[in-house]
Amino acid sequence: MDHVGTGAVTRETPPVNLREFEPAARARLDPAHYDYFAGGAQDEITVAANEAAFRRRALVPRVLRGQGPPRLEVTVLGETASMPVLLAPTAFHRLAHPDGEFATARAAAEAGVIMIAAMLSTVTIEEIAACGPKLWFQLYIQPDLGFTTSLVRRAEDAGCRALVVTADSPALGRNERGDRNGFHDLPPGMYCANMVQKGRQGRDDEVRQVALSPDLSFRHLDWLRETTSLPIVLKGVLHPADARLAVEHGVDAIVVSNHGGRQLDTVPASLDRLPLVADAVRGQVPLLLDGGVRRGTDVVKALALGADAVAIGRPALWGLAVAGRAGVERVLTLLRNELANALTLCGAASPGDVTGDLLDGIDLK
Ligand SMILES: Cc1cc2nc3c(=O)[nH]c(=O)nc-3n(C[C@H](O)[C@H](O)[C@H](O)COP(=O)(O)O)c2cc1C
Ligand SMILES: O=C(O)C(=O)c1ccccc1
């Protein structure tokens, strides 16, 4: 891309991998908005741990398996996806690009990946659905169960194929970048589109505040189980005992996640918790993982440790900030090509062909 300014032409080389999208996005974003996306809780120890956990693991490829080019498609909860990579739910896409979730959803549709739409999106779930992606809906169960039910019905009616209940947020994580920047509200004209309530008796519409409630318990999950026939995915599990409870309470899938290091700081990397959760669940429900996935080899490592698929959060936001829909598509294409290459080099025919013996116990660093 050439930028002609005051006579000088600066040439920017397009990102060739997911990590390179971050500085490119940073250059385009309001610094406070960049910090909102990039940041995590407090010392951001867990943010760093997520990527470091992938770096430490070593892959041990098999040779001469004659598998041909790998097939990347997977089926998760009855939904086929073009690769075992989903878009993790992230709030406020219009902060990254004026097209917001429209752009993300069109990119997901084009790429054939499942988009998990955030409840706190800046366009409505109906508008996202109209872009045609395979769609799941992320839900913060609200103490107002009537309102929660109305959100669930809207997600169902819009064609969402699963509800992703975020469990790791009984309170907001402490993001000090936000404190420093004084970033606590969306800019004028931007709001949580799913939270709009019609004003009664001629009054203005109101935007409901999201409640992250410490009162939430597995009883709320039982309530939700009775309320909807959609599959329920529990997001934000790190403890094997919680994974077992989730299965007992009828959850259909689990996302091993620490919310990208944005909730409780100093929790372990998601990848490092995956084997324990996989052990606890023993294949009873599919497992997803998010946090720090930046490379095709990272996807392979997560699959080897027991995940059925992974999700990416920030990389899609960086792609969105850099070039809207095309940027998200580019991020997905790069990751797809890397995954195909990594599977080929491992001698694996498909994501399902990735087994634990492709990893050894050696710490690379
Ligand atoms: C800017 C941002 C906003 C997020 N918003 C939500 C959200 O509204 N709901 C939720 O369940 N997770 C949310 N997450 C967490 C992601 O779903 C995911 O767990 C995390 O980003 C994965 O880590 P990664 O960014 O390293 O890929 C958010 C993450 C980021 C970076
Ligand atoms: O930023 C987040 O990670 C997130 O999940 C959230 C929660 C509440 C309000 C806005 C975003």
GROMACS .gro file of C-alpha atoms and ligand atoms in nm:
model
  407
    1MET     CA    1   0.000   0.000   0.000
    2ASP     CA    2   0.133   0.344  -0.091
    3HIS     CA    3   0.047   0.644   0.117
    4VAL     CA    4   0.114   0.977  -0.048
    5GLY     CA    5   0.142   1.242   0.218
    6THR     CA    6   0.343   1.562   0.202
    7GLY     CA    7   0.543   1.456  -0.098
    8ALA     CA    8   0.691   1.152   0.075
    9VAL     CA    9   0.581   0.805  -0.023
   10THR     CA   10   0.599   0.544   0.248
   11ARG     CA   11   0.572   0.183   0.150
   12GLU     CA   12   0.414  -0.055   0.393
   13THR     CA   13   0.468  -0.423   0.331
   14PRO     CA   14   0.147  -0.620   0.378
   15PRO     CA   15   0.144  -0.857   0.677
   16VAL     CA   16   0.261  -1.208   0.588
   17ASN     CA   17   0.145  -1.368   0.913
   18LEU     CA   18  -0.108  -1.306   1.189
   19ARG     CA   19   0.134  -1.136   1.427
   20GLU     CA   20   0.228  -0.877   1.166
   21PHE     CA   21  -0.131  -0.755   1.159
   22GLU     CA   22  -0.099  -0.616   1.510
   23PRO     CA   23   0.147  -0.329   1.442
   24ALA     CA   24  -0.038  -0.254   1.117
   25ALA     CA   25  -0.363  -0.228   1.311
   26ARG     CA   26  -0.204  -0.024   1.585
   27ALA     CA   27  -0.090   0.233   1.328
   28ARG     CA   28  -0.453   0.285   1.223
   29LEU     CA   29  -0.635   0.274   1.556
   30ASP     CA   30  -0.700   0.537   1.819
   31PRO     CA   31  -0.442   0.443   2.087
   32ALA     CA   32  -0.712   0.396   2.351
   33HIS     CA   33  -0.901   0.158   2.122
   34TYR     CA   34  -0.584  -0.030   2.035
   35ASP     CA   35  -0.518  -0.069   2.408
   36TYR     CA   36  -0.873  -0.195   2.466
   37PHE     CA   37  -0.823  -0.470   2.207
   38ALA     CA   38  -0.464  -0.560   2.292
   39GLY     CA   39  -0.482  -0.532   2.666
   40GLY     CA   40  -0.547  -0.780   2.940
   41ALA     CA   41  -0.592  -0.781   3.314
   42GLN     CA   42  -0.341  -0.606   3.538
   43ASP     CA   43   0.017  -0.718   3.466
   44GLU     CA   44  -0.093  -0.908   3.153
   45ILE     CA   45   0.100  -1.212   3.271
   46THR     CA   46  -0.166  -1.444   3.133
   47VAL     CA   47  -0.181  -1.256   2.801
   48ALA     CA   48   0.189  -1.331   2.756
   49ALA     CA   49   0.156  -1.687   2.888
   50ASN     CA   50  -0.101  -1.784   2.624
   51GLU     CA   51   0.138  -1.734   2.332
   52ALA     CA   52   0.441  -1.854   2.527
   53ALA     CA   53   0.272  -2.188   2.595
   54PHE     CA   54   0.255  -2.260   2.221
   55ARG     CA   55   0.615  -2.152   2.168
   56ARG     CA   56   0.739  -2.397   2.434
   57ARG     CA   57   0.581  -2.706   2.280
   58ALA     CA   58   0.774  -2.912   2.026
   59LEU     CA   59   0.615  -3.093   1.732
   60VAL     CA   60   0.745  -3.434   1.628
   61PRO     CA   61   0.631  -3.498   1.270
   62ARG     CA   62   0.577  -3.836   1.109
   63VAL     CA   63   0.736  -3.895   0.769
   64LEU     CA   64   0.653  -4.084   0.448
   65ARG     CA   65   0.288  -4.125   0.530
   66GLY     CA   66   0.176  -4.059   0.173
   67GLN     CA   67  -0.135  -3.876   0.285
   68GLY     CA   68  -0.168  -3.628   0.003
   69PRO     CA   69  -0.290  -3.275   0.069
   70PRO     CA   70  -0.477  -3.251   0.402
   71ARG     CA   71  -0.851  -3.196   0.423
   72LEU     CA   72  -0.922  -2.917   0.670
   73GLU     CA   73  -1.301  -2.940   0.716
   74VAL     CA   74  -1.441  -3.031   1.055
   75THR     CA   75  -1.788  -3.074   1.201
   76VAL     CA   76  -1.851  -2.911   1.539
   77LEU     CA   77  -2.191  -2.959   1.707
   78GLY     CA   78  -2.335  -3.066   1.374
   79GLU     CA   79  -2.203  -2.760   1.193
   80THR     CA   80  -1.945  -2.810   0.921
   81ALA     CA   81  -1.667  -2.556   0.903
   82SER     CA   82  -1.397  -2.517   0.641
   83MET     CA   83  -1.127  -2.549   0.908
   84PRO     CA   84  -1.101  -2.610   1.283
   85VAL     CA   85  -1.070  -2.236   1.351
   86LEU     CA   86  -1.362  -2.026   1.476
   87LEU     CA   87  -1.388  -1.654   1.533
   88ALA     CA   88  -1.398  -1.605   1.910
   89PRO     CA   89  -1.659  -1.361   2.039
   90THR     CA   90  -1.512  -1.013   2.078
   91ALA     CA   91  -1.705  -0.700   2.166
   92PHE     CA   92  -1.729  -0.369   1.980
   93HIS     CA   93  -1.610  -0.437   1.623
   94ARG     CA   94  -1.705  -0.087   1.509
   95LEU     CA   95  -1.421   0.041   1.727
   96ALA     CA   96  -1.188  -0.145   1.491
   97HIS     CA   97  -1.355  -0.051   1.161
   98PRO     CA   98  -1.666   0.146   1.060
   99ASP     CA   99  -1.816  -0.168   0.901
  100GLY     CA  100  -1.784  -0.344   1.236
  101GLU     CA  101  -1.941  -0.689   1.264
  102PHE     CA  102  -2.083  -0.662   0.911
  103ALA     CA  103  -1.727  -0.692   0.780
  104THR     CA  104  -1.634  -0.974   1.018
  105ALA     CA  105  -1.949  -1.168   0.937
  106ARG     CA  106  -1.899  -1.136   0.560
  107ALA     CA  107  -1.541  -1.254   0.597
  108ALA     CA  108  -1.653  -1.553   0.806
  109ALA     CA  109  -1.919  -1.637   0.546
  110GLU     CA  110  -1.665  -1.616   0.263
  111ALA     CA  111  -1.416  -1.832   0.456
  112GLY     CA  112  -1.675  -2.088   0.567
  113VAL     CA  113  -1.576  -2.054   0.933
  114ILE     CA  114  -1.805  -2.032   1.233
  115MET     CA  115  -1.839  -1.684   1.380
  116ILE     CA  116  -1.926  -1.661   1.748
  117ALA     CA  117  -2.105  -1.328   1.761
  118ALA     CA  118  -2.056  -1.138   2.086
  119MET     CA  119  -2.366  -1.033   2.275
  120LEU     CA  120  -2.194  -0.692   2.303
  121SER     CA  121  -2.170  -0.642   1.927
  122THR     CA  122  -2.210  -0.298   1.772
  123VAL     CA  123  -2.456  -0.423   1.510
  124THR     CA  124  -2.748  -0.648   1.593
  125ILE     CA  125  -2.742  -1.027   1.583
  126GLU     CA  126  -3.007  -1.013   1.309
  127GLU     CA  127  -2.783  -0.790   1.096
  128ILE     CA  128  -2.486  -1.021   1.153
  129ALA     CA  129  -2.694  -1.324   1.059
  130ALA     CA  130  -2.808  -1.154   0.738
  131CYS     CA  131  -2.443  -1.154   0.623
  132GLY     CA  132  -2.470  -1.533   0.600
  133PRO     CA  133  -2.199  -1.677   0.827
  134LYS     CA  134  -2.232  -2.000   1.018
  135LEU     CA  135  -2.323  -1.840   1.346
  136TRP     CA  136  -2.315  -1.904   1.719
  137PHE     CA  137  -2.422  -1.649   1.981
  138GLN     CA  138  -2.216  -1.560   2.288
  139LEU     CA  139  -2.425  -1.483   2.592
  140TYR     CA  140  -2.353  -1.317   2.923
  141ILE     CA  141  -2.648  -1.455   3.120
  142GLN     CA  142  -2.817  -1.148   3.265
  143PRO     CA  143  -2.971  -1.149   3.613
  144ASP     CA  144  -3.289  -1.030   3.438
  145LEU     CA  145  -3.388  -1.372   3.306
  146GLY     CA  146  -3.674  -1.227   3.106
  147PHE     CA  147  -3.431  -1.011   2.913
  148THR     CA  148  -3.189  -1.305   2.879
  149THR     CA  149  -3.473  -1.514   2.734
  150SER     CA  150  -3.551  -1.243   2.482
  151LEU     CA  151  -3.185  -1.243   2.368
  152VAL     CA  152  -3.188  -1.622   2.338
  153ARG     CA  153  -3.506  -1.610   2.127
  154ARG     CA  154  -3.354  -1.345   1.903
  155ALA     CA  155  -3.042  -1.559   1.855
  156GLU     CA  156  -3.256  -1.865   1.779
  157ASP     CA  157  -3.477  -1.674   1.535
  158ALA     CA  158  -3.173  -1.524   1.362
  159GLY     CA  159  -3.047  -1.877   1.293
  160CYS     CA  160  -2.769  -1.910   1.550
  161ARG     CA  161  -2.680  -2.278   1.592
  162ALA     CA  162  -2.536  -2.268   1.943
  163LEU     CA  163  -2.527  -2.051   2.255
  164VAL     CA  164  -2.185  -1.982   2.400
  165VAL     CA  165  -2.222  -1.894   2.766
  166THR     CA  166  -1.926  -1.704   2.906
  167ALA     CA  167  -1.850  -1.834   3.254
  168ASP     CA  168  -1.525  -1.659   3.337
  169SER     CA  169  -1.672  -1.314   3.393
  170PRO     CA  170  -1.856  -1.289   3.727
  171ALA     CA  171  -1.699  -0.941   3.729
  172LEU     CA  172  -1.511  -0.734   3.475
  173GLY     CA  173  -1.134  -0.797   3.467
  174ARG     CA  174  -0.916  -0.507   3.578
  175ASN     CA  175  -0.775  -0.351   3.264
  176GLU     CA  176  -0.534  -0.076   3.369
  177ARG     CA  177  -0.474   0.044   3.014
  178GLY     CA  178  -0.838   0.150   3.013
  179ASP     CA  179  -0.792   0.332   3.344
  180ARG     CA  180  -0.486   0.510   3.211
  181ASN     CA  181  -0.661   0.611   2.888
  182GLY     CA  182  -0.988   0.699   3.057
  183PHE     CA  183  -1.156   0.459   2.813
  184HIS     CA  184  -1.477   0.345   2.977
  185ASP     CA  185  -1.747   0.422   2.721
  186LEU     CA  186  -1.806   0.373   2.352
  187PRO     CA  187  -1.780   0.688   2.139
  188PRO     CA  188  -2.101   0.875   2.056
  189GLY     CA  189  -2.312   0.691   1.798
  190MET     CA  190  -2.167   0.351   1.887
  191TYR     CA  191  -2.353   0.123   2.125
  192CYS     CA  192  -2.433  -0.238   2.212
  193ALA     CA  193  -2.692  -0.294   1.942
  194ASN     CA  194  -2.847  -0.605   2.101
  195MET     CA  195  -2.907  -0.417   2.425
  196VAL     CA  196  -3.139  -0.150   2.286
  197GLN     CA  197  -3.478  -0.137   2.452
  198LYS     CA  198  -3.768   0.039   2.292
  199GLY     CA  199  -3.862   0.348   2.489
  200ARG     CA  200  -4.204   0.313   2.644
  201GLN     CA  201  -4.484   0.563   2.579
  202GLY     CA  202  -4.301   0.784   2.332
  203ARG     CA  203  -3.978   0.799   2.532
  204ASP     CA  204  -3.636   0.758   2.365
  205ASP     CA  205  -3.490   0.410   2.319
  206GLU     CA  206  -3.252   0.309   2.594
  207VAL     CA  207  -2.939   0.096   2.582
  208ARG     CA  208  -2.929  -0.153   2.867
  209GLN     CA  209  -2.607  -0.187   3.062
  210VAL     CA  210  -2.456  -0.534   3.059
  211ALA     CA  211  -2.444  -0.697   3.402
  212LEU     CA  212  -2.151  -0.926   3.478
  213SER     CA  213  -2.290  -1.096   3.783
  214PRO     CA  214  -2.114  -1.281   4.065
  215ASP     CA  215  -2.449  -1.447   4.141
  216LEU     CA  216  -2.433  -1.671   3.835
  217SER     CA  217  -2.414  -2.042   3.911
  218PHE     CA  218  -2.468  -2.380   3.749
  219ARG     CA  219  -2.835  -2.336   3.838
  220HIS     CA  220  -2.850  -2.065   3.573
  221LEU     CA  221  -2.712  -2.316   3.326
  222ASP     CA  222  -2.988  -2.561   3.426
  223TRP     CA  223  -3.239  -2.282   3.370
  224LEU     CA  224  -3.092  -2.209   3.025
  225ARG     CA  225  -3.094  -2.581   2.940
  226GLU     CA  226  -3.473  -2.576   3.001
  227THR     CA  227  -3.517  -2.253   2.807
  228THR     CA  228  -3.360  -2.350   2.475
  229SER     CA  229  -3.301  -2.655   2.262
  230LEU     CA  230  -2.989  -2.503   2.108
  231PRO     CA  231  -2.658  -2.665   2.200
  232ILE     CA  232  -2.495  -2.487   2.494
  233VAL     CA  233  -2.121  -2.423   2.488
  234LEU     CA  234  -1.955  -2.323   2.815
  235LYS     CA  235  -1.671  -2.076   2.760
  236GLY     CA  236  -1.397  -2.000   3.008
  237VAL     CA  237  -1.331  -2.332   3.180
  238LEU     CA  238  -0.981  -2.399   3.320
  239HIS     CA  239  -1.048  -2.638   3.611
  240PRO     CA  240  -1.113  -3.007   3.539
  241ALA     CA  241  -1.377  -3.021   3.815
  242ASP     CA  242  -1.572  -2.745   3.639
  243ALA     CA  243  -1.542  -2.935   3.312
  244ARG     CA  244  -1.698  -3.241   3.478
  245LEU     CA  245  -1.974  -3.029   3.634
  246ALA     CA  246  -2.042  -2.874   3.295
  247VAL     CA  247  -2.088  -3.218   3.140
  248GLU     CA  248  -2.315  -3.325   3.429
  249HIS     CA  249  -2.524  -3.014   3.373
  250GLY     CA  250  -2.580  -3.107   3.010
  251VAL     CA  251  -2.340  -2.871   2.837
  252ASP     CA  252  -2.275  -2.970   2.474
  253ALA     CA  253  -1.921  -2.836   2.440
  254ILE     CA  254  -1.655  -2.654   2.641
  255VAL     CA  255  -1.417  -2.374   2.546
  256VAL     CA  256  -1.095  -2.395   2.744
  257SER     CA  257  -1.018  -2.025   2.772
  258ASN     CA  258  -0.891  -1.753   3.001
  259HIS     CA  259  -1.066  -1.482   2.799
  260GLY     CA  260  -0.740  -1.387   2.630
  261GLY     CA  261  -0.588  -1.299   2.967
  262ARG     CA  262  -0.846  -1.025   3.023
  263GLN     CA  263  -1.018  -1.161   3.333
  264LEU     CA  264  -0.821  -1.307   3.626
  265ASP     CA  265  -0.452  -1.232   3.575
  266THR     CA  266  -0.188  -1.497   3.651
  267VAL     CA  267  -0.412  -1.788   3.551
  268PRO     CA  268  -0.225  -2.043   3.336
  269ALA     CA  269  -0.217  -2.044   2.960
  270SER     CA  270  -0.524  -2.206   2.807
  271LEU     CA  271  -0.304  -2.453   2.622
  272ASP     CA  272  -0.144  -2.568   2.947
  273ARG     CA  273  -0.488  -2.643   3.096
  274LEU     CA  274  -0.619  -2.825   2.791
  275PRO     CA  275  -0.475  -3.171   2.873
  276LEU     CA  276  -0.628  -3.168   3.223
  277VAL     CA  277  -0.968  -3.067   3.091
  278ALA     CA  278  -0.946  -3.324   2.812
  279ASP     CA  279  -0.867  -3.589   3.072
  280ALA     CA  280  -1.165  -3.487   3.285
  281VAL     CA  281  -1.409  -3.482   2.993
  282ARG     CA  282  -1.287  -3.805   2.831
  283GLY     CA  283  -1.441  -3.729   2.496
  284GLN     CA  284  -1.794  -3.681   2.633
  285VAL     CA  285  -1.822  -3.337   2.472
  286PRO     CA  286  -1.617  -3.156   2.208
  287LEU     CA  287  -1.346  -2.922   2.335
  288LEU     CA  288  -1.248  -2.589   2.192
  289LEU     CA  289  -0.952  -2.377   2.293
  290ASP     CA  290  -0.878  -2.008   2.260
  291GLY     CA  291  -0.598  -1.779   2.373
  292GLY     CA  292  -0.276  -1.709   2.189
  293VAL     CA  293  -0.344  -1.902   1.868
  294ARG     CA  294  -0.135  -1.721   1.605
  295ARG     CA  295   0.009  -1.996   1.381
  296GLY     CA  296  -0.098  -2.307   1.195
  297THR     CA  297   0.141  -2.499   1.418
  298ASP     CA  298  -0.047  -2.360   1.721
  299VAL     CA  299  -0.368  -2.510   1.584
  300VAL     CA  300  -0.194  -2.848   1.541
  301LYS     CA  301  -0.061  -2.832   1.898
  302ALA     CA  302  -0.406  -2.762   2.039
  303LEU     CA  303  -0.553  -3.051   1.838
  304ALA     CA  304  -0.273  -3.279   1.962
  305LEU     CA  305  -0.356  -3.190   2.323
  306GLY     CA  306  -0.724  -3.273   2.284
  307ALA     CA  307  -0.903  -2.980   2.122
  308ASP     CA  308  -1.149  -3.040   1.838
  309ALA     CA  309  -1.107  -2.683   1.717
  310VAL     CA  310  -0.965  -2.348   1.826
  311ALA     CA  311  -1.084  -1.988   1.815
  312ILE     CA  312  -0.898  -1.664   1.747
  313GLY     CA  313  -0.985  -1.333   1.911
  314ARG     CA  314  -0.738  -1.049   1.859
  315PRO     CA  315  -0.596  -1.154   1.519
  316ALA     CA  316  -0.938  -1.111   1.357
  317LEU     CA  317  -0.970  -0.767   1.520
  318TRP     CA  318  -0.630  -0.666   1.381
  319GLY     CA  319  -0.734  -0.781   1.035
  320LEU     CA  320  -1.059  -0.588   1.071
  321ALA     CA  321  -0.875  -0.272   1.174
  322VAL     CA  322  -0.629  -0.298   0.886
  323ALA     CA  323  -0.867  -0.362   0.598
  324GLY     CA  324  -1.222  -0.438   0.714
  325ARG     CA  325  -1.373  -0.748   0.559
  326ALA     CA  326  -1.068  -0.808   0.335
  327GLY     CA  327  -0.840  -0.788   0.639
  328VAL     CA  328  -1.034  -1.054   0.830
  329GLU     CA  329  -1.040  -1.270   0.516
  330ARG     CA  330  -0.665  -1.232   0.481
  331VAL     CA  331  -0.609  -1.336   0.844
  332LEU     CA  332  -0.823  -1.646   0.791
  333THR     CA  333  -0.651  -1.730   0.462
  334LEU     CA  334  -0.305  -1.698   0.615
  335LEU     CA  335  -0.402  -1.922   0.907
  336ARG     CA  336  -0.568  -2.173   0.674
  337ASN     CA  337  -0.257  -2.195   0.455
  338GLU     CA  338  -0.033  -2.232   0.759
  339LEU     CA  339  -0.255  -2.505   0.902
  340ALA     CA  340  -0.255  -2.697   0.572
  341ASN     CA  341   0.122  -2.666   0.555
  342ALA     CA  342   0.170  -2.774   0.918
  343LEU     CA  343  -0.060  -3.077   0.878
  344THR     CA  344   0.123  -3.179   0.559
  345LEU     CA  345   0.462  -3.146   0.728
  346CYS     CA  346   0.332  -3.353   1.023
  347GLY     CA  347   0.211  -3.626   0.790
  348ALA     CA  348  -0.148  -3.573   0.906
  349ALA     CA  349  -0.434  -3.621   0.659
  350SER     CA  350  -0.687  -3.409   0.849
  351PRO     CA  351  -0.744  -3.234   1.182
  352GLY     CA  352  -0.888  -3.560   1.318
  353ASP     CA  353  -0.565  -3.735   1.222
  354VAL     CA  354  -0.363  -3.527   1.469
  355THR     CA  355  -0.269  -3.740   1.768
  356GLY     CA  356  -0.096  -3.670   2.097
  357ASP     CA  357   0.227  -3.837   1.990
  358LEU     CA  358   0.294  -3.544   1.752
  359LEU     CA  359   0.397  -3.350   2.064
  360ASP     CA  360   0.678  -3.446   2.295
  361GLY     CA  361   0.725  -3.335   2.653
  362ILE     CA  362   1.031  -3.126   2.574
  363ASP     CA  363   1.024  -2.760   2.664
  364LEU     CA  364   1.171  -2.566   2.372
  365LYS     CA  365   1.279  -2.275   2.590
  366LIG     C1  366  -1.122  -0.693   2.257
  366LIG     C2  367  -1.176  -0.823   2.310
  366LIG     C3  368  -1.311  -0.831   2.345
  366LIG     C4  369  -1.362  -0.951   2.392
  366LIG     N1  370  -1.495  -0.958   2.421
  366LIG     C5  371  -1.546  -1.076   2.463
  366LIG     C6  372  -1.685  -1.087   2.488
  366LIG     O1  373  -1.761  -0.992   2.472
  366LIG     N2  374  -1.732  -1.207   2.531
  366LIG     C7  375  -1.648  -1.316   2.551
  366LIG     O2  376  -1.694  -1.423   2.590
  366LIG     N3  377  -1.516  -1.307   2.524
  366LIG     C8  378  -1.464  -1.190   2.483
  366LIG     N4  379  -1.331  -1.182   2.456
  366LIG     C9  380  -1.244  -1.302   2.472
  366LIG    C10  381  -1.235  -1.382   2.340
  366LIG     O3  382  -1.356  -1.447   2.312
  366LIG    C11  383  -1.125  -1.489   2.348
  366LIG     O4  384  -1.145  -1.567   2.463
  366LIG    C12  385  -0.983  -1.434   2.348
  366LIG     O5  386  -0.973  -1.317   2.273
  366LIG    C13  387  -0.888  -1.538   2.290
  366LIG     O6  388  -0.758  -1.495   2.297
  366LIG     P1  389  -0.676  -1.430   2.175
  366LIG     O7  390  -0.723  -1.289   2.164
  366LIG     O8  391  -0.535  -1.442   2.222
  366LIG     O9  392  -0.702  -1.511   2.050
  366LIG    C14  393  -1.277  -1.063   2.409
  366LIG    C15  394  -1.141  -1.053   2.374
  366LIG    C16  395  -1.091  -0.936   2.325
  366LIG    C17  396  -0.946  -0.929   2.287
  367LIG     O1  397  -1.364  -0.683   2.679
  367LIG     C1  398  -1.396  -0.798   2.707
  367LIG     O2  399  -1.313  -0.891   2.706
  367LIG     C2  400  -1.534  -0.831   2.740
  367LIG     O3  401  -1.565  -0.944   2.744
  367LIG     C3  402  -1.631  -0.726   2.777
  367LIG     C4  403  -1.710  -0.741   2.889
  367LIG     C5  404  -1.797  -0.642   2.926
  367LIG     C6  405  -1.809  -0.527   2.852
  367LIG     C7  406  -1.732  -0.513   2.738
  367LIG     C8  407  -1.645  -0.612   2.698
   0.00000   0.00000   0.00000
